[in-house]
Amino acid sequence: MDETDLNRYNIDWYNQVRGKSKIVIKPKTTEEVSKILSFCNEQMLAVCPQGGNTCVSGASVPVFDEIILSSDLMNKIISLDENSGVLVCQAGCILENLNNYVADKHLLLPLDLGSKGSCHIGGNISTNAGGLRLLRYGSLHGNVLGLEVVKASGEILDCLSTLKKDNTGYHLHHLFIGSEGTLGFLTKVAIQCPPQSKAVCLAFLAKNELGEILSAVEVIDTPSMDTVNEHLKLSSPIGKHEYYLLLETKGSDEGHDQQKLNKFLESVLNTNLISDGAIASEPAKYHAMWALRERLPEAFLHDGYVFNYDLTVPLEYYYKLVADVREHVGSRAHRVFGFGHLGDGNIHLQVSVKEFSKQMKQHIETFLFKKIKELNGSISAEHGVGFLKAPHLSSIKNESSFKLMKSLKALMDPNAILNPYKVLEN
Amino acid sequence: MDETDLNRYNIDWYNQVRGKSKIVIKPKTTEEVSKILSFCNEQMLAVCPQGGNTCVSGASVPVFDEIILSSDLMNKIISLDENSGVLVCQAGCILENLNNYVADKHLLLPLDLGSKGSCHIGGNISTNAGGLRLLRYGSLHGNVLGLEVVKASGEILDCLSTLKKDNTGYHLHHLFIGSEGTLGFLTKVAIQCPPQSKAVCLAFLAKNELGEILSAVEVIDTPSMDTVNEHLKLSSPIGKHEYYLLLETKGSDEGHDQQKLNKFLESVLNTNLISDGAIASEPAKYHAMWALRERLPEAFLHDGYVFNYDLTVPLEYYYKLVADVREHVGSRAHRVFGFGHLGDGNIHLQVSVKEFSKQMKQHIETFLFKKIKELNGSISAEHGVGFLKAPHLSSIKNESSFKLMKSLKALMDPNAILNPYKVLEN
């Protein structure tokens, strides 16, 4: 593999962490993963598990020269039960491919991300990816039914239950959801796919009243819209406003859904909370609207260096936080902007600057993390801890949780070969 | 405490396990639990954690003379965030009380059980209770946001996050969901309460077509209906049939929901799959219909000794299993009947006999468990392992999972004082 090829595996999506590994291994089967890990464990060789490498907290790239264990070639779909909606596949399947596969049976994956064209389902689960459908279908802890995992020792752990309800013994697979490859390497996945909704409506505008059909509420602010407009030439369908809300419904009867949506819009327009709006139900218009939100992370890459934070805050502070940070950094930043999953209290806050500097990073984070702690929020709503937030973990977790995390790590990976320097810094 | 009072804590709901503990301790605070466990751990005294004692697998009663640690007095509601729907309370709160409390704010608990009048939320979580709303709102792994737990050592583990999305570090609280009090004693709970639906319809009759509004599908067979009729004088609103389906919808617009339900009923009546039906939307009729299903476990208690099994099987075998067991036991049983959550593939199979005998138990279980293994099902869909199924755990779990369970138990409770003889038999 030459340097350019290796870069794809060594550098993360936001170009924030650069490893210098010379070895990428791409097993095809669980047994191959088992042999590789068993060997590495005996030889005390550090291993960095990697899926589609779309993680933005540095969990999926090596920090030094760890061996990259990639799920690139573990992309087989094993089974789909059309009655129950249970999909079983290898961990390296690309999210979008899975979604297309189950769409034929009128099912959909319970998660959807901007990076769907390259992220792996195993990586999604290892990092407990949230994304755009969480509001409706819930987190992966609710949707992943079972996992097959190879432990650091090479031992294959079979928790690949495909049952919606199985209450026999400890629910072991949850240990691996969100542990970012530090406790084991995911090889197979069983996931519950909900039925596709017959009717999808999208409105460019807030929550309540729509109840069971509401599947996503996304908020975009002016500077975010400016960034997409400037770098990707995409523009708002309703002119310039301070905030934009993107609201999606998914129901079984299009007439009912449009009635509910229209009734809702009418009532909010009457309250003057909303100044304008557009509704899309045809696919082209629908995709153009979603692109405004989905392509935001892509647009940033053109906006100098971007410090990005993935936060959960109480709803009443949701946007005030962006304003506070904007005031704090003042003219030292090019743009401070926020967008995200309003329905979950999850905001993606971005500060773009000409170029990276340690001082600026510290200036932002000292202020921001103190604020988040005061608000009882989370400094990583969905992106995980990875390498970038690992130094902060001991200060945000209480001592008892941190200690138990360390004990679990020691139990599962006594030689600490799996994804070192990430999450727990060991 | 006299013998009669003690019996309430020593004997399980289905009268299957009888402990002979002389000590019931009822702490009020986390700190008291911590002191008690710390003392017991030092003195190597075995402890049986107990909530409402409505477990039917013997997890909540002592086997010998373990000290019963009851959450009876830990019944304080700590907070309810009306915007996010997050409820924080002590582990001993009774499910129905919580449901009534949040109902004022147009919210509901994401689970509902026949035992709601006496079960504790902490016990529900420790046993990963399923129940009637799972189809719509998903399992507790998706709905429990955080827990406070006291470890066997007395150490207080604070994982009481109230955030819908918090992706910082291992998701520790999942370890305690479904581990039946063997890894820690739950003291506080944070749970996501979904908004109450404005419209509720109930039909006495199957799944598809109703999509997002379908909240429960329950099936009841003839012998089950006979039992309820005989012992509780409740009767079917549509006369005698072979199987009854109870189908509930919960949506935001009653007109829409009735339209969807009527359209569905019309289409199934046309296919001759359904011979008769009744719909209830007024509360009295609605409650009378639900009582037929909810009071089934109560009716059994009058039906001699009942061997009861809580199984998940592939949908195509859902009822065939009952017929197979009926044939297997023949005239040795008074009644063999089945009812349960069709939507989840979960059937409650019951065999009633004049009186308990070991031979009969073995006769049923040898046949039944072999069958479930062949079908790749689960011998405990929602009731857990407890004491009654602990001897079977090593045969139904694969070696790697069983080993990891043992390692986790040793890590969390090195002196094995918490709920001994349950789940892992140690």
CSV table of C-alpha atoms in Angstrom, one decimal, chain B:
chain,number,residue,atom,x,y,z
B,1,MET,CA,-42.2,-8.7,61.6
B,2,ASP,CA,-44.5,-11.8,62.1
B,3,GLU,CA,-44.7,-14.9,59.9
B,4,THR,CA,-47.5,-13.6,57.7
B,5,ASP,CA,-45.7,-10.3,57.0
B,6,LEU,CA,-42.5,-12.2,56.2
B,7,ASN,CA,-44.3,-14.5,53.8
B,8,ARG,CA,-45.1,-11.5,51.5
B,9,TYR,CA,-41.3,-11.1,51.1
B,10,ASN,CA,-40.3,-14.8,51.1
B,11,ILE,CA,-42.8,-16.2,48.6
B,12,ASP,CA,-43.0,-15.3,44.9
B,13,TRP,CA,-46.0,-14.1,43.0
B,14,TYR,CA,-46.8,-17.5,41.4
B,15,ASN,CA,-46.0,-19.3,44.7
B,16,GLN,CA,-43.2,-21.3,43.1
B,17,VAL,CA,-40.2,-20.4,45.3
B,18,ARG,CA,-40.3,-20.1,49.1
B,19,GLY,CA,-37.4,-18.6,51.0
B,20,LYS,CA,-37.1,-18.5,54.8
B,21,SER,CA,-35.5,-15.3,55.5
B,22,LYS,CA,-36.1,-13.7,58.9
B,23,ILE,CA,-34.8,-10.3,58.0
B,24,VAL,CA,-36.3,-7.6,55.7
B,25,ILE,CA,-34.4,-4.3,55.6
B,26,LYS,CA,-36.1,-1.3,54.1
B,27,PRO,CA,-33.7,1.6,53.5
B,28,LYS,CA,-35.0,5.0,52.5
B,29,THR,CA,-31.9,6.5,50.9
B,30,THR,CA,-29.0,5.5,48.7
B,31,GLU,CA,-26.6,6.2,51.6
B,32,GLU,CA,-28.5,3.7,53.8
B,33,VAL,CA,-28.3,1.0,51.0
B,34,SER,CA,-24.6,1.8,50.7
B,35,LYS,CA,-24.0,1.2,54.5
B,36,ILE,CA,-26.0,-2.0,54.5
B,37,LEU,CA,-24.2,-3.5,51.5
B,38,SER,CA,-20.9,-2.4,52.8
B,39,PHE,CA,-21.5,-4.2,56.1
B,40,CYS,CA,-23.0,-7.3,54.4
B,41,ASN,CA,-20.0,-7.5,52.1
B,42,GLU,CA,-17.5,-7.3,54.9
B,43,GLN,CA,-19.4,-9.9,56.9
B,44,MET,CA,-20.0,-12.1,53.9
B,45,LEU,CA,-23.8,-12.0,54.4
B,46,ALA,CA,-25.9,-12.9,51.3
B,47,VAL,CA,-28.5,-10.3,50.2
B,48,CYS,CA,-31.6,-10.7,48.1
B,49,PRO,CA,-32.6,-7.4,46.4
B,50,GLN,CA,-36.3,-7.1,46.2
B,51,GLY,CA,-38.7,-4.6,44.5
B,52,GLY,CA,-42.5,-5.3,44.3
B,53,ASN,CA,-41.8,-9.1,44.3
B,54,THR,CA,-43.9,-9.7,41.2
B,55,CYS,CA,-41.1,-11.6,39.4
B,56,VAL,CA,-42.3,-15.0,38.2
B,57,SER,CA,-38.9,-16.6,37.8
B,58,GLY,CA,-37.9,-16.5,41.4
B,59,ALA,CA,-35.3,-13.7,41.1
B,60,SER,CA,-36.9,-11.5,43.8
B,61,VAL,CA,-37.3,-14.0,46.7
B,62,PRO,CA,-34.6,-15.5,48.9
B,63,VAL,CA,-33.8,-19.2,48.3
B,64,PHE,CA,-32.6,-19.8,51.8
B,65,ASP,CA,-32.2,-17.2,54.5
B,66,GLU,CA,-30.7,-14.3,52.6
B,67,ILE,CA,-31.3,-10.9,54.0
B,68,ILE,CA,-34.0,-9.2,52.0
B,69,LEU,CA,-33.1,-5.7,50.9
B,70,SER,CA,-36.4,-4.2,49.9
B,71,SER,CA,-37.0,-0.9,48.0
B,72,ASP,CA,-40.5,-0.6,49.6
B,73,LEU,CA,-39.6,2.8,51.2
B,74,MET,CA,-37.6,4.2,48.3
B,75,ASN,CA,-40.6,5.7,46.6
B,76,LYS,CA,-39.8,9.4,46.1
B,77,ILE,CA,-40.2,11.1,42.8
B,78,ILE,CA,-37.2,13.3,42.3
B,79,SER,CA,-38.0,15.3,39.2
B,80,LEU,CA,-39.9,15.4,36.0
B,81,ASP,CA,-38.8,17.6,33.1
B,82,GLU,CA,-42.0,18.3,31.2
B,83,ASN,CA,-40.2,19.5,28.0
B,84,SER,CA,-38.0,16.5,27.6
B,85,GLY,CA,-40.3,13.9,29.3
B,86,VAL,CA,-37.4,12.7,31.6
B,87,LEU,CA,-38.6,11.3,34.9
B,88,VAL,CA,-36.1,10.8,37.8
B,89,CYS,CA,-37.2,8.8,40.8
B,90,GLN,CA,-36.1,6.3,43.5
B,91,ALA,CA,-36.1,2.7,42.5
B,92,GLY,CA,-39.0,1.7,44.7
B,93,CYS,CA,-41.7,3.8,43.1
B,94,ILE,CA,-44.6,1.7,42.0
B,95,LEU,CA,-45.1,1.7,38.2
B,96,GLU,CA,-48.8,2.7,38.3
B,97,ASN,CA,-48.1,5.6,40.7
B,98,LEU,CA,-45.5,6.9,38.3
B,99,ASN,CA,-47.8,6.5,35.3
B,100,ASN,CA,-50.5,8.5,37.2
B,101,TYR,CA,-48.0,11.1,38.2
B,102,VAL,CA,-46.7,11.8,34.6
B,103,ALA,CA,-50.3,11.5,33.2
B,104,ASP,CA,-51.0,15.0,34.5
B,105,LYS,CA,-48.3,16.3,32.2
B,106,HIS,CA,-49.7,14.3,29.3
B,107,LEU,CA,-46.9,11.8,29.4
B,108,LEU,CA,-46.8,8.0,30.0
B,109,LEU,CA,-44.3,5.4,31.2
B,110,PRO,CA,-42.9,3.4,28.2
B,111,LEU,CA,-43.9,0.1,29.8
B,112,ASP,CA,-47.1,-1.4,31.1
B,113,LEU,CA,-47.5,-4.7,32.9
B,114,GLY,CA,-50.3,-6.6,34.5
B,115,SER,CA,-48.6,-6.2,37.9
B,116,LYS,CA,-48.3,-2.4,37.5
B,117,GLY,CA,-50.2,-1.8,40.8
B,118,SER,CA,-47.4,-3.4,42.9
B,119,CYS,CA,-44.2,-3.8,40.8
B,120,HIS,CA,-41.4,-1.3,41.4
B,121,ILE,CA,-39.7,0.6,38.6
B,122,GLY,CA,-36.3,-0.6,39.9
B,123,GLY,CA,-37.4,-4.2,39.8
B,124,ASN,CA,-38.8,-3.6,36.3
B,125,ILE,CA,-35.4,-2.4,35.1
B,126,SER,CA,-33.4,-5.1,37.0
B,127,THR,CA,-35.5,-7.8,35.3
B,128,ASN,CA,-35.7,-5.9,32.0
B,129,ALA,CA,-39.5,-6.2,32.1
B,130,GLY,CA,-41.2,-6.2,28.7
B,131,GLY,CA,-44.9,-5.9,28.9
B,132,LEU,CA,-47.7,-4.5,26.8
B,133,ARG,CA,-46.1,-1.4,25.3
B,134,LEU,CA,-42.9,-2.8,24.0
B,135,LEU,CA,-44.1,-3.0,20.4
B,136,ARG,CA,-44.5,0.8,20.2
B,137,TYR,CA,-42.0,2.2,22.6
B,138,GLY,CA,-39.2,-0.4,22.5
B,139,SER,CA,-37.3,-2.1,25.3
B,140,LEU,CA,-36.0,-0.5,28.5
B,141,HIS,CA,-32.5,-0.4,27.0
B,142,GLY,CA,-33.8,2.3,24.7
B,143,ASN,CA,-35.9,4.1,27.4
B,144,VAL,CA,-33.7,4.1,30.6
B,145,LEU,CA,-31.4,7.0,30.3
B,146,GLY,CA,-29.4,6.6,33.5
B,147,LEU,CA,-29.2,4.7,36.8
B,148,GLU,CA,-27.8,5.1,40.3
B,149,VAL,CA,-26.6,1.7,41.6
B,150,VAL,CA,-25.0,0.6,44.8
B,151,LYS,CA,-22.4,-2.1,44.2
B,152,ALA,CA,-21.9,-5.1,46.4
B,153,SER,CA,-19.0,-3.3,48.1
B,154,GLY,CA,-21.3,-0.5,49.1
B,155,GLU,CA,-19.8,1.9,46.6
B,156,ILE,CA,-22.3,4.2,45.0
B,157,LEU,CA,-22.1,4.2,41.2
B,158,ASP,CA,-23.6,7.3,39.7
B,159,CYS,CA,-24.6,6.7,36.1
B,160,LEU,CA,-27.8,8.8,36.5
B,161,SER,CA,-27.6,10.7,33.2
B,162,THR,CA,-30.8,12.4,32.3
B,163,LEU,CA,-29.7,13.2,28.7
B,164,LYS,CA,-31.3,11.6,25.7
B,165,LYS,CA,-27.9,11.6,24.1
B,166,ASP,CA,-24.7,11.2,26.1
B,167,ASN,CA,-21.9,9.3,24.3
B,168,THR,CA,-19.1,9.8,26.7
B,169,GLY,CA,-17.5,6.5,27.7
B,170,TYR,CA,-18.9,3.1,28.3
B,171,HIS,CA,-22.7,3.0,28.7
B,172,LEU,CA,-22.5,1.4,32.1
B,173,HIS,CA,-26.1,1.5,33.1
B,174,HIS,CA,-27.0,-1.1,30.5
B,175,LEU,CA,-25.0,-3.6,32.6
B,176,PHE,CA,-27.7,-3.4,35.3
B,177,ILE,CA,-30.7,-3.7,33.0
B,178,GLY,CA,-31.8,-7.3,33.1
B,179,SER,CA,-29.0,-8.5,35.5
B,180,GLU,CA,-31.6,-9.3,38.1
B,181,GLY,CA,-29.9,-7.7,41.1
B,182,THR,CA,-26.8,-9.9,40.8
B,183,LEU,CA,-24.5,-7.0,39.9
B,184,GLY,CA,-25.8,-4.2,42.0
B,185,PHE,CA,-28.8,-2.7,43.8
B,186,LEU,CA,-30.7,0.0,41.9
B,187,THR,CA,-31.4,3.1,43.9
B,188,LYS,CA,-32.4,5.8,41.4
B,189,VAL,CA,-33.7,5.7,37.8
B,190,ALA,CA,-33.9,8.2,35.0
B,191,ILE,CA,-36.4,7.2,32.3
B,192,GLN,CA,-37.7,8.8,29.2
B,193,CYS,CA,-41.5,9.1,29.2
B,194,PRO,CA,-43.1,9.5,25.7
B,195,PRO,CA,-46.0,11.9,25.2
B,196,GLN,CA,-49.5,10.5,25.8
B,197,SER,CA,-51.5,9.8,22.7
B,198,LYS,CA,-54.7,11.8,22.4
B,199,ALA,CA,-56.6,9.0,20.8
B,200,VAL,CA,-56.7,5.4,22.0
B,201,CYS,CA,-58.7,2.7,20.1
B,202,LEU,CA,-58.9,-0.9,21.0
B,203,ALA,CA,-60.1,-3.7,18.7
B,204,PHE,CA,-60.7,-7.2,19.7
B,205,LEU,CA,-59.2,-9.0,16.8
B,206,ALA,CA,-53.5,-8.4,13.5
B,207,LYS,CA,-50.4,-6.4,12.4
B,208,ASN,CA,-49.3,-4.4,9.3
B,209,GLU,CA,-51.2,-1.5,7.7
B,210,LEU,CA,-51.6,0.3,11.0
B,211,GLY,CA,-47.9,1.3,11.1
B,212,GLU,CA,-46.9,4.0,13.5
B,213,ILE,CA,-50.1,4.1,15.6
B,214,LEU,CA,-50.0,0.4,16.6
B,215,SER,CA,-49.1,0.1,20.2
B,216,ALA,CA,-50.0,-3.4,21.2
B,217,VAL,CA,-51.0,-6.8,19.7
B,218,GLU,CA,-52.0,-9.4,22.1
B,219,VAL,CA,-53.2,-12.9,21.4
B,220,ILE,CA,-55.4,-15.0,23.7
B,221,ASP,CA,-56.5,-18.6,23.0
B,222,THR,CA,-59.7,-20.4,23.9
B,223,PRO,CA,-58.4,-22.2,27.1
B,224,SER,CA,-57.0,-18.9,28.3
B,225,MET,CA,-60.4,-17.2,27.8
B,226,ASP,CA,-62.1,-20.1,29.5
B,227,THR,CA,-59.8,-19.6,32.5
B,228,VAL,CA,-60.7,-15.9,32.9
B,229,ASN,CA,-64.3,-16.7,32.3
B,230,GLU,CA,-64.4,-19.6,34.9
B,231,HIS,CA,-62.4,-17.9,37.7
B,232,LEU,CA,-63.0,-14.2,37.2
B,233,LYS,CA,-66.4,-14.2,35.4
B,234,LEU,CA,-65.1,-12.0,32.6
B,235,SER,CA,-66.2,-12.8,29.1
B,236,SER,CA,-65.3,-12.1,25.5
B,237,PRO,CA,-67.3,-9.3,23.9
B,238,ILE,CA,-67.6,-11.3,20.6
B,239,GLY,CA,-68.7,-14.8,21.8
B,240,LYS,CA,-66.7,-18.0,21.5
B,241,HIS,CA,-63.9,-18.2,19.0
B,242,GLU,CA,-60.6,-20.2,18.7
B,243,TYR,CA,-58.2,-17.2,19.0
B,244,TYR,CA,-58.8,-13.6,20.1
B,245,LEU,CA,-56.6,-10.7,19.1
B,246,LEU,CA,-56.4,-7.6,21.1
B,247,LEU,CA,-55.1,-4.7,19.1
B,248,GLU,CA,-54.5,-1.2,20.4
B,249,THR,CA,-53.7,1.9,18.5
B,250,LYS,CA,-52.4,5.2,20.0
B,251,GLY,CA,-52.2,8.2,17.8
B,252,SER,CA,-52.6,12.0,17.9
B,253,ASP,CA,-55.8,12.3,16.0
B,254,GLU,CA,-58.8,10.1,16.8
B,255,GLY,CA,-60.5,10.6,13.5
B,256,HIS,CA,-57.3,9.5,11.6
B,257,ASP,CA,-56.9,6.5,13.9
B,258,GLN,CA,-60.5,5.3,13.6
B,259,GLN,CA,-60.2,5.7,9.8
B,260,LYS,CA,-57.0,3.6,9.7
B,261,LEU,CA,-58.5,1.0,12.1
B,262,ASN,CA,-61.8,0.7,10.1
B,263,LYS,CA,-59.9,0.4,6.8
B,264,PHE,CA,-57.8,-2.3,8.3
B,265,LEU,CA,-60.7,-4.2,9.8
B,266,GLU,CA,-62.6,-4.0,6.5
B,267,SER,CA,-59.7,-5.5,4.6
B,268,VAL,CA,-59.1,-8.4,7.0
B,269,LEU,CA,-62.8,-9.2,7.3
B,270,ASN,CA,-62.9,-9.4,3.5
B,271,THR,CA,-60.1,-12.0,3.5
B,272,ASN,CA,-62.0,-14.2,6.0
B,273,LEU,CA,-59.0,-14.2,8.3
B,274,ILE,CA,-61.1,-12.7,11.0
B,275,SER,CA,-64.6,-13.9,11.8
B,276,ASP,CA,-65.9,-11.2,14.1
B,277,GLY,CA,-64.7,-8.1,15.9
B,278,ALA,CA,-65.6,-5.3,18.3
B,279,ILE,CA,-64.0,-1.8,18.7
B,280,ALA,CA,-63.8,0.2,21.8
B,281,SER,CA,-62.8,3.8,22.2
B,282,GLU,CA,-64.9,4.7,25.3
B,283,PRO,CA,-62.9,4.2,28.5
B,284,ALA,CA,-65.3,1.7,30.2
B,285,LYS,CA,-65.4,-0.7,27.2
B,286,TYR,CA,-61.7,-0.2,26.7
B,287,HIS,CA,-60.8,-1.2,30.2
B,288,ALA,CA,-63.2,-4.2,30.2
B,289,MET,CA,-61.5,-5.5,27.0
B,290,TRP,CA,-57.9,-5.0,28.4
B,291,ALA,CA,-59.0,-6.7,31.6
B,292,LEU,CA,-59.4,-9.9,29.7
B,293,ARG,CA,-55.7,-9.9,28.9
B,294,GLU,CA,-54.3,-8.2,31.9
B,295,ARG,CA,-56.1,-10.3,34.5
B,296,LEU,CA,-55.1,-13.6,32.9
B,297,PRO,CA,-52.1,-14.3,35.3
B,298,GLU,CA,-54.5,-13.7,38.2
B,299,ALA,CA,-57.0,-16.2,36.8
B,300,PHE,CA,-54.4,-19.0,36.6
B,301,LEU,CA,-53.7,-18.8,40.3
B,302,HIS,CA,-57.1,-20.4,40.7
B,303,ASP,CA,-56.4,-23.2,38.2
B,304,GLY,CA,-54.5,-25.7,40.3
B,305,TYR,CA,-50.7,-25.7,39.9
B,306,VAL,CA,-49.6,-23.9,36.7
B,307,PHE,CA,-46.2,-24.5,35.0
B,308,ASN,CA,-45.7,-21.2,33.1
B,309,TYR,CA,-43.2,-20.4,30.4
B,310,ASP,CA,-42.3,-17.2,28.8
B,311,LEU,CA,-40.9,-17.9,25.3
B,312,THR,CA,-39.8,-16.2,22.2
B,313,VAL,CA,-40.3,-18.3,19.0
B,314,PRO,CA,-40.2,-17.4,15.3
B,315,LEU,CA,-43.7,-16.1,14.2
B,316,GLU,CA,-44.5,-19.1,12.0
B,317,TYR,CA,-44.3,-21.4,15.1
B,318,TYR,CA,-46.0,-19.0,17.4
B,319,TYR,CA,-49.1,-21.1,18.2
B,320,LYS,CA,-47.9,-24.4,16.8
B,321,LEU,CA,-45.8,-24.7,19.9
B,322,VAL,CA,-48.8,-24.7,22.2
B,323,ALA,CA,-50.5,-27.4,20.1
B,324,ASP,CA,-47.2,-29.4,20.2
B,325,VAL,CA,-47.0,-29.2,24.0
B,326,ARG,CA,-50.7,-30.0,24.4
B,327,GLU,CA,-50.2,-33.2,22.4
B,328,HIS,CA,-47.0,-34.0,24.3
B,329,VAL,CA,-48.6,-33.8,27.8
B,330,GLY,CA,-52.0,-35.2,26.7
B,331,SER,CA,-54.5,-36.0,29.5
B,332,ARG,CA,-51.9,-35.5,32.2
B,333,ALA,CA,-52.6,-31.7,32.1
B,334,HIS,CA,-55.9,-30.0,33.0
B,335,ARG,CA,-55.3,-27.2,30.5
B,336,VAL,CA,-52.5,-26.2,28.1
B,337,PHE,CA,-53.0,-22.6,27.0
B,338,GLY,CA,-51.1,-19.7,25.4
B,339,PHE,CA,-51.4,-16.0,25.2
B,340,GLY,CA,-48.9,-13.2,24.8
B,341,HIS,CA,-47.4,-10.4,22.8
B,342,LEU,CA,-47.8,-11.5,19.2
B,343,GLY,CA,-46.0,-8.3,17.9
B,344,ASP,CA,-42.8,-9.4,19.6
B,345,GLY,CA,-43.0,-13.1,18.9
B,346,ASN,CA,-43.3,-13.6,22.7
B,347,ILE,CA,-45.8,-16.3,23.9
B,348,HIS,CA,-46.7,-17.2,27.5
B,349,LEU,CA,-47.3,-20.9,27.5
B,350,GLN,CA,-49.1,-22.4,30.6
B,351,VAL,CA,-49.7,-25.9,31.6
B,352,SER,CA,-52.2,-26.3,34.5
B,353,VAL,CA,-52.2,-29.5,36.5
B,354,LYS,CA,-53.9,-30.7,39.7
B,355,GLU,CA,-50.7,-30.4,41.7
B,356,PHE,CA,-47.0,-29.9,41.3
B,357,SER,CA,-44.9,-32.9,40.6
B,358,LYS,CA,-41.2,-33.1,39.6
B,359,GLN,CA,-41.9,-35.7,37.0
B,360,MET,CA,-44.4,-33.5,35.2
B,361,LYS,CA,-42.0,-30.6,35.3
B,362,GLN,CA,-39.3,-32.7,33.7
B,363,HIS,CA,-41.7,-34.2,31.3
B,364,ILE,CA,-42.7,-30.7,30.0
B,365,GLU,CA,-39.3,-29.1,30.1
B,366,THR,CA,-37.2,-31.8,28.4
B,367,PHE,CA,-39.6,-31.6,25.5
B,368,LEU,CA,-40.1,-27.8,25.5
B,369,PHE,CA,-36.5,-26.6,26.0
B,370,LYS,CA,-35.2,-28.9,23.3
B,371,LYS,CA,-37.9,-27.6,20.9
B,372,ILE,CA,-37.0,-23.9,21.8
B,373,LYS,CA,-33.3,-24.6,21.1
B,374,GLU,CA,-34.1,-26.2,17.7
B,375,LEU,CA,-36.2,-23.1,16.9
B,376,ASN,CA,-33.4,-20.7,18.0
B,377,GLY,CA,-35.8,-19.2,20.4
B,378,SER,CA,-35.5,-18.0,24.0
B,379,ILE,CA,-36.6,-19.7,27.1
B,380,SER,CA,-37.1,-16.4,28.8
B,381,ALA,CA,-38.4,-13.6,26.6
B,382,GLU,CA,-39.1,-11.2,29.4
B,383,HIS,CA,-39.3,-12.9,32.8
B,384,GLY,CA,-35.6,-13.3,33.2
B,385,VAL,CA,-33.6,-16.3,34.6
B,386,GLY,CA,-34.0,-15.9,38.3
B,387,PHE,CA,-33.8,-19.0,40.4
B,388,LEU,CA,-36.1,-21.2,38.4
B,389,LYS,CA,-34.2,-21.1,35.1
B,390,ALA,CA,-30.7,-20.7,36.5
B,391,PRO,CA,-29.9,-24.4,36.1
B,392,HIS,CA,-30.7,-24.1,32.4
B,393,LEU,CA,-28.5,-21.1,31.7
B,394,SER,CA,-25.3,-22.9,30.9
B,395,SER,CA,-27.0,-25.1,28.3
B,396,ILE,CA,-28.8,-22.2,26.5
B,397,LYS,CA,-25.9,-19.7,26.5
B,398,ASN,CA,-22.8,-20.4,24.4
B,399,GLU,CA,-19.6,-20.9,26.4
B,400,SER,CA,-18.1,-17.5,25.5
B,401,SER,CA,-21.1,-15.6,26.8
B,402,PHE,CA,-21.4,-17.7,29.9
B,403,LYS,CA,-17.8,-17.2,30.7
B,404,LEU,CA,-18.0,-13.4,30.3
B,405,MET,CA,-21.1,-13.3,32.5
B,406,LYS,CA,-19.1,-15.1,35.2
B,407,SER,CA,-16.2,-12.7,34.8
B,408,LEU,CA,-18.5,-9.7,35.1
B,409,LYS,CA,-20.2,-11.1,38.2
B,410,ALA,CA,-16.7,-11.7,39.8
B,411,LEU,CA,-15.7,-8.2,38.9
B,412,MET,CA,-18.8,-6.5,40.3
B,413,ASP,CA,-19.5,-8.8,43.3
B,414,PRO,CA,-16.3,-10.7,44.3
B,415,ASN,CA,-17.8,-12.1,47.4
B,416,ALA,CA,-21.0,-13.2,45.6
B,417,ILE,CA,-23.3,-11.7,48.2
B,418,LEU,CA,-25.8,-10.2,45.8
B,419,ASN,CA,-28.8,-12.4,44.9
B,420,PRO,CA,-27.0,-15.7,45.2
B,421,TYR,CA,-28.3,-18.9,43.5
B,422,LYS,CA,-30.0,-16.7,40.8
B,423,VAL,CA,-29.0,-16.4,37.1
B,424,LEU,CA,-25.5,-17.8,37.5
B,425,GLU,CA,-26.2,-20.2,40.4
B,426,ASN,CA,-23.3,-18.8,42.4
